[in-house]
C-alpha positions as a Python dict, from the first residue, in 0.01 Angstrom:
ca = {
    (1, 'X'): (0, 0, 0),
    (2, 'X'): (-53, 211, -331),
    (3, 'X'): (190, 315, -527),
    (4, 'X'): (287, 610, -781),
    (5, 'X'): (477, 593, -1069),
    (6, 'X'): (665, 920, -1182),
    (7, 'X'): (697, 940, -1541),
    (8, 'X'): (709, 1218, -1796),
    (9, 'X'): (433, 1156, -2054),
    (10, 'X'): (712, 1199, -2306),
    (11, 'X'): (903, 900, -2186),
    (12, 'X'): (664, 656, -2242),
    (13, 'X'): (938, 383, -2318),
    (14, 'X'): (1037, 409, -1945),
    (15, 'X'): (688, 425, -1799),
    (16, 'X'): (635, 66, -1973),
    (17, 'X'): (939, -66, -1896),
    (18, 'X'): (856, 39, -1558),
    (19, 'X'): (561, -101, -1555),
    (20, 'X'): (590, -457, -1692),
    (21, 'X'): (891, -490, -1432),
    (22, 'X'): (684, -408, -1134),
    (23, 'X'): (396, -668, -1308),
    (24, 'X'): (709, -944, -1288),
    (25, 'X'): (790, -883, -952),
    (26, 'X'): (556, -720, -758),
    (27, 'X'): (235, -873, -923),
    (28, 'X'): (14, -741, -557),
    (29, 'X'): (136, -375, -577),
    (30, 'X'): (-155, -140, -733),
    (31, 'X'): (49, 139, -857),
    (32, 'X'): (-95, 412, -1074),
    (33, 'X'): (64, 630, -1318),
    (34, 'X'): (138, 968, -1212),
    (35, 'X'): (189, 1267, -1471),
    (36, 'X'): (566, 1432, -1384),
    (37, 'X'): (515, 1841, -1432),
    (38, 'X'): (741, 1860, -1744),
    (39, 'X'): (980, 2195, -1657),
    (40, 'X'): (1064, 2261, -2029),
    (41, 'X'): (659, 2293, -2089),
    (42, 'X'): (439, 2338, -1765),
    (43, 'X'): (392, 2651, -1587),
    (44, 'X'): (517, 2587, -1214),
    (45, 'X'): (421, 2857, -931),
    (46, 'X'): (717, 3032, -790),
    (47, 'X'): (510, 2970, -429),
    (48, 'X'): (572, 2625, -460),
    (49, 'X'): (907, 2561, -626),
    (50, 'X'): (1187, 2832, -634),
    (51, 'X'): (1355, 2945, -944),
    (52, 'X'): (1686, 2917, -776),
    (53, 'X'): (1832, 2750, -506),
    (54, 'X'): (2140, 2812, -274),
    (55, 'X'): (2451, 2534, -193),
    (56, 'X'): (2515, 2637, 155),
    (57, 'X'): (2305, 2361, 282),
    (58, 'X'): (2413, 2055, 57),
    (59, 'X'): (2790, 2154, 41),
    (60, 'X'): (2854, 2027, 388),
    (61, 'X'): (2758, 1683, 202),
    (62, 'X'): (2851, 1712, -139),
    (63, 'X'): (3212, 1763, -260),
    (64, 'X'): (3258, 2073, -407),
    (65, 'X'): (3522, 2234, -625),
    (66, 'X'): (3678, 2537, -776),
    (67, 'X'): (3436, 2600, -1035),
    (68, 'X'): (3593, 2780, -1358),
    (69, 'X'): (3477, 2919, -1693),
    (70, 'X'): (3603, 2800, -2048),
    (71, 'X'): (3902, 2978, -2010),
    (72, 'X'): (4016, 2872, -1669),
    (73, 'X'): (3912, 3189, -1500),
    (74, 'X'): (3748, 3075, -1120),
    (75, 'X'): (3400, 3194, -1102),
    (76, 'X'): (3344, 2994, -784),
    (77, 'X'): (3592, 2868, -519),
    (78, 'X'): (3515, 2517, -364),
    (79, 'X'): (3531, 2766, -36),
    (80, 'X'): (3230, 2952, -184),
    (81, 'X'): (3012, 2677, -210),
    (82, 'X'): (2987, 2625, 176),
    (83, 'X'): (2995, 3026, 297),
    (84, 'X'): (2816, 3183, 160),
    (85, 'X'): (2712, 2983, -59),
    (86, 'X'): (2654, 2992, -458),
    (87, 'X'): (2315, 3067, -636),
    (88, 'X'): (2221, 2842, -888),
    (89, 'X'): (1881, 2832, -1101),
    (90, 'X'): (1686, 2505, -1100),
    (91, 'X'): (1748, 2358, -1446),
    (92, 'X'): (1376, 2250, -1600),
    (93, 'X'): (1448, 1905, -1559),
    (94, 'X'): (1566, 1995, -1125),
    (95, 'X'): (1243, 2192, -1103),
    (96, 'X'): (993, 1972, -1298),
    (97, 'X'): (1111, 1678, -1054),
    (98, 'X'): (1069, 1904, -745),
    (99, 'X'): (717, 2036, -846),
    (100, 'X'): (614, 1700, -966),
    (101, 'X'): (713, 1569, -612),
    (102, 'X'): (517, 1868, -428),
    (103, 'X'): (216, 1735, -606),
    (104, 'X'): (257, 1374, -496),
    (105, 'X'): (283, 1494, -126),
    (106, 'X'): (-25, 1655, -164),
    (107, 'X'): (-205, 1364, -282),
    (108, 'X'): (-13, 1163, 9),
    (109, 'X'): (-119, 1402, 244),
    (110, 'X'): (-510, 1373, 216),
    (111, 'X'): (-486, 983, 201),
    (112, 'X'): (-576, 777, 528),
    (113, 'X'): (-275, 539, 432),
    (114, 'X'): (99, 554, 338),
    (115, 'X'): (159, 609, -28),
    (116, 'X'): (499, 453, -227),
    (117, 'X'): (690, 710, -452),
    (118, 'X'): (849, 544, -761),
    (119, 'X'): (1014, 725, -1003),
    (120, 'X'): (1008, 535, -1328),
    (121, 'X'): (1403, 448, -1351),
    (122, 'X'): (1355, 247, -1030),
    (123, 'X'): (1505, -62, -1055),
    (124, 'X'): (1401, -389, -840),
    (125, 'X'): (1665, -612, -1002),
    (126, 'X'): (2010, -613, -930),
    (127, 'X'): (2340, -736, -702),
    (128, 'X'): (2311, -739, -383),
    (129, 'X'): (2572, -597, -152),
    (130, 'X'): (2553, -961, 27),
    (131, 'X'): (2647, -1093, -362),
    (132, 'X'): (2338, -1247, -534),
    (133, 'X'): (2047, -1080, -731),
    (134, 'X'): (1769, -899, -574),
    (135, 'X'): (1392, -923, -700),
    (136, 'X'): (1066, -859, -620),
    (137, 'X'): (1100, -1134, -359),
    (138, 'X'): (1307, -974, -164),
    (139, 'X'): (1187, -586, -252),
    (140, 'X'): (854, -723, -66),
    (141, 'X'): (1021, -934, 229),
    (142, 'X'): (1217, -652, 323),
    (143, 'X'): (944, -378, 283),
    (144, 'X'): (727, -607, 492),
    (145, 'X'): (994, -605, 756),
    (146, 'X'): (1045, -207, 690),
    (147, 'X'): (720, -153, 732),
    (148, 'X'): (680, -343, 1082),
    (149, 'X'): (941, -120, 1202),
    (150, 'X'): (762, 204, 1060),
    (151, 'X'): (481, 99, 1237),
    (152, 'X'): (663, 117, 1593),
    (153, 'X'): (807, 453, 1543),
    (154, 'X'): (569, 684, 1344),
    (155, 'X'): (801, 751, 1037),
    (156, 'X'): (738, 1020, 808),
    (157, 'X'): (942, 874, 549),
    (158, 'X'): (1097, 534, 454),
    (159, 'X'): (1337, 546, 152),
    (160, 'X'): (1359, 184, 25),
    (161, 'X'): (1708, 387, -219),
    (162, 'X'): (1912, 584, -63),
    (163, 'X'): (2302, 682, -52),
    (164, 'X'): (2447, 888, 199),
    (165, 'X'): (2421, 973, 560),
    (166, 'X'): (2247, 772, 831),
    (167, 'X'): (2288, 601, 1139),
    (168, 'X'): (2580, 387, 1149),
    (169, 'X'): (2750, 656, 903),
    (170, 'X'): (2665, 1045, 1048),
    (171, 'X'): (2866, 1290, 1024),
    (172, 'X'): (2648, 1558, 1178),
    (173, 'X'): (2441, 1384, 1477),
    (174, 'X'): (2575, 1234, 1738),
    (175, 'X'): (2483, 843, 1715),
    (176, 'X'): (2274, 662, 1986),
    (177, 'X'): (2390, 412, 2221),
    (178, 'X'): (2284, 58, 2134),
    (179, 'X'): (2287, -197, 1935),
    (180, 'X'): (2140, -87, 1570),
    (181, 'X'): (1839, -196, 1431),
    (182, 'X'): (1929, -472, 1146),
    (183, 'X'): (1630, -332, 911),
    (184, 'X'): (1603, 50, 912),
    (185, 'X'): (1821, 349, 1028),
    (186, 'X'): (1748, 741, 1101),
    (187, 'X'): (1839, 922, 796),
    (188, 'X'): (2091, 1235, 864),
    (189, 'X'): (2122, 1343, 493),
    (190, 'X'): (2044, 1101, 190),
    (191, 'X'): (1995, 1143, -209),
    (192, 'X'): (1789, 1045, -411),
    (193, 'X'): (1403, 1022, -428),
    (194, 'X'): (1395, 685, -635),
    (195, 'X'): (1166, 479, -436),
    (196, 'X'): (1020, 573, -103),
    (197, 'X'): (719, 531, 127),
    (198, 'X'): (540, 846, 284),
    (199, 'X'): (290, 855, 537),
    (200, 'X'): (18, 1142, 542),
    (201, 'X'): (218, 1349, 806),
    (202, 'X'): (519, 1360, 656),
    (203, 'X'): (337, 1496, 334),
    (204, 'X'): (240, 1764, 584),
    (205, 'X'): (544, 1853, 697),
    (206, 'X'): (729, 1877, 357),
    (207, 'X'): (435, 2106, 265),
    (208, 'X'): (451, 2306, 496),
    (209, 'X'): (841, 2353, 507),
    (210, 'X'): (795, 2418, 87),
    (211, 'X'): (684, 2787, 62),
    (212, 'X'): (889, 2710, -158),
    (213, 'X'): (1091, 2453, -218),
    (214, 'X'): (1442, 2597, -222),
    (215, 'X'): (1674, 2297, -266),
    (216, 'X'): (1618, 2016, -568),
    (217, 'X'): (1345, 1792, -384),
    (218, 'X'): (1627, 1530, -285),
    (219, 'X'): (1867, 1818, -92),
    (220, 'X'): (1511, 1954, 24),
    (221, 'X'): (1394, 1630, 195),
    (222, 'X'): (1752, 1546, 284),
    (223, 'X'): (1770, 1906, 535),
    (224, 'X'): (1458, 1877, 641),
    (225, 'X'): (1537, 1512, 808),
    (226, 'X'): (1883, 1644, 889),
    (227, 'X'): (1722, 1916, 1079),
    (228, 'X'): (1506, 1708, 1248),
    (229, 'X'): (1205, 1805, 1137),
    (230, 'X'): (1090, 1498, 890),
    (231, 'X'): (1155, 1185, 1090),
    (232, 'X'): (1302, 1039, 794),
    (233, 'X'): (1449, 641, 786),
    (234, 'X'): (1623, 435, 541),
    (235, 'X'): (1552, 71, 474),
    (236, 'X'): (1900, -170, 456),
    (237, 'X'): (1910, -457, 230),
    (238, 'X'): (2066, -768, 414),
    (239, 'X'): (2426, -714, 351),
    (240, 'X'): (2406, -299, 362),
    (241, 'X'): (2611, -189, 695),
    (242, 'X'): (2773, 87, 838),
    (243, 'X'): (3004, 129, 589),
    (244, 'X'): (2746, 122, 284),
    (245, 'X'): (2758, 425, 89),
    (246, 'X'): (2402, 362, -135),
    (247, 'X'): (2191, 94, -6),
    (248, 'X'): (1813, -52, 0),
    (249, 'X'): (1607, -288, -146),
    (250, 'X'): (1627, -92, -521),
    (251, 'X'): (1816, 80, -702),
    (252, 'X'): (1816, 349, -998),
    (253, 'X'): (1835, 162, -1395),
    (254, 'X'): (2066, 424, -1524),
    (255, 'X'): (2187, 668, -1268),
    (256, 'X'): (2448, 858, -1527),
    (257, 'X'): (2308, 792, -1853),
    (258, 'X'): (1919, 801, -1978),
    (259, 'X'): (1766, 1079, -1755),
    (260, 'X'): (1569, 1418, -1823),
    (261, 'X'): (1729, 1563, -1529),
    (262, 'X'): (1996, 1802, -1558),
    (263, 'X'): (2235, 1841, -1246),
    (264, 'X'): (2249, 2257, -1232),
    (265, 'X'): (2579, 2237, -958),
    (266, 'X'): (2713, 1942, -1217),
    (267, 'X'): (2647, 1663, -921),
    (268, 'X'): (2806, 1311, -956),
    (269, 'X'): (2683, 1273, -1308),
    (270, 'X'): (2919, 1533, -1431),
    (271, 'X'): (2691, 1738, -1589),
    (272, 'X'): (2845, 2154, -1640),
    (273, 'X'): (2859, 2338, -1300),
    (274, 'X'): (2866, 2674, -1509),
    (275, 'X'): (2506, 2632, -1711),
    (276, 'X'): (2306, 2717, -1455),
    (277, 'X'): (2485, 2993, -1205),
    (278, 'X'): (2255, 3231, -1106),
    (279, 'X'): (2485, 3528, -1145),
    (280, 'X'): (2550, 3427, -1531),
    (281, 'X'): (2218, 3433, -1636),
    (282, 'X'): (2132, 3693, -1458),
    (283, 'X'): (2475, 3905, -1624),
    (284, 'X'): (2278, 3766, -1954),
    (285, 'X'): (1965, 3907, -1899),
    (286, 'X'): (2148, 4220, -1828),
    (287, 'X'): (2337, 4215, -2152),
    (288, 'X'): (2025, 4094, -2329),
    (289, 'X'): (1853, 4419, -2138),
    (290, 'X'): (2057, 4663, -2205),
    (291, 'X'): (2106, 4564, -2592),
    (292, 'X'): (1704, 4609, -2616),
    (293, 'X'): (1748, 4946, -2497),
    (294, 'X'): (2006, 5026, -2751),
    (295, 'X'): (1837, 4939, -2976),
    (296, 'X'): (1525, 5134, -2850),
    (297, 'X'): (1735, 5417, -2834),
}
């Protein structure tokens, strides 16, 4: 197994840090760094990645709310969100992430092996939901385990982080009969593209759906699996069970603090839910149009 490290050439603090971690823990992992497409700087075709996306999708999953300007006016009911939806652009950081994710799925998909995403604010060390610390150790005895399992159903994708919906916690598919599987689940809809493993297939697939990408690449992945067509699984640490929210064998160093991401709806980070509406900037370019041609005038 090979892996790729996404990192922003600009951050090379978190590419080492990144790097002498998975030296420590995961000394037989070849991993190779992989330039992230900066969205404040490189040019990113609008056939690949979108310029804005839509919340219809995500807001059955995410918890929306009345969104409202400086002065309390509401620009967007909570409502809105689900039907029909509100426009939002891709904030640099959103689409960089995306496009830089297209690119690793096309390097997935011509390779005669599964491939391991990392983003470089992966973490392999920290508390269990059992209690006790996890560590490379266990990151590999699990994805051994994980990727036994893979093996017997022809997964697209594995995420080894994950939070959200899956077997043993749906809310949209209807969950089998059985006793569950004590290592991996079927993903319904789950964030976050931290850590996971994709197989040449899946690559595929998520190409193929992406003309363009229309949703961040986490929401993207998340609707493809919920519509059933990326047979998508999460891996469970020992401990992680059906009433686990964010599970796995990692997790993310700083999920609220140091990141070059930008949330455009505001997402659990908090970040402003008015920056990035659509409709404002495109009532700015107006302005900014129209005051040109006064001015021409």
């Amino acid at each position: 197994l090979t892996a790729l490290l996404l990192g922003l050439e600009r951050r090379p603090d978190r590419r080492q840090r990144c790097e002498e971690m998975l030296a420590k823990e995961v000394p037989w992992l070849k991993s190779e760094f992989f330039r992230a497409t900066d969205g404040k700087a490189d040019t990113i075709p609008d056939t690949e990645v979108s310029k804005t996306w839509n919340t219809k999708h995500n807001s059955f999953y995410g918890a929306y709310e009345d969104v409202m300007d400086k002065d309390g006016k509401v620009l967007h009911t909570a409502a809105e969100f689900a039907d029909p939806g509100v426009d939002y652009e891709f904030s640099p950081g959103e689409r960089g992430c995306a496009h830089s994710h297209y690119r690793m799925w096309q390097r997935a998909a011509e390779a005669d092996r599964p491939t391991l995403i990392l983003e470089d604010d992966v973490q392999f060390v920290f508390e269990r939901t059992k209690g006790g610390m996890s560590g490379g150790a266990t990151f590999t005895a699990r994805l051994e385990l994980g990727m036994q399992e893979a093996k017997k159903r022809g997964m697209d994708v594995l995420y080894l982080g994950w939070s959200g919906h899956r077997d043993g916690n749906y809310k949209h598919h209807k969950p089998a009969r059985g006793r569950k599987n004590k290592f991996v689940r079927k993903a319904e809809y789950v964030w976050t593209t931290v850590a996971y493993v994709i197989w040449p297939e899946g690559a595929k697939k998520l190409l193929a759906a992406a003309k363009p990408m229309n949703q961040p690449v986490d929401n993207f992945m998340a609707w493809e699996a919920r519509e059933g067509r990326l047979d998508a699984y999460v891996l469970l640490d020992e401990g992680d069970d059906d009433d686990t929210w964010s599970g796995g064998i990692v997790t993310q160093l700083d999920f609220t603090g140091d990141s070059d991401i930008k949330k455009s709806d505001g997402g659990d980070q908090g970040h402003d839910p008015t920056e990035f509406l659509a409709d404002k900037a495109s009532a700015k370019q107006e302005i900014d149009t129209s005051g040109l041609a006064s001015a021409g005038a």
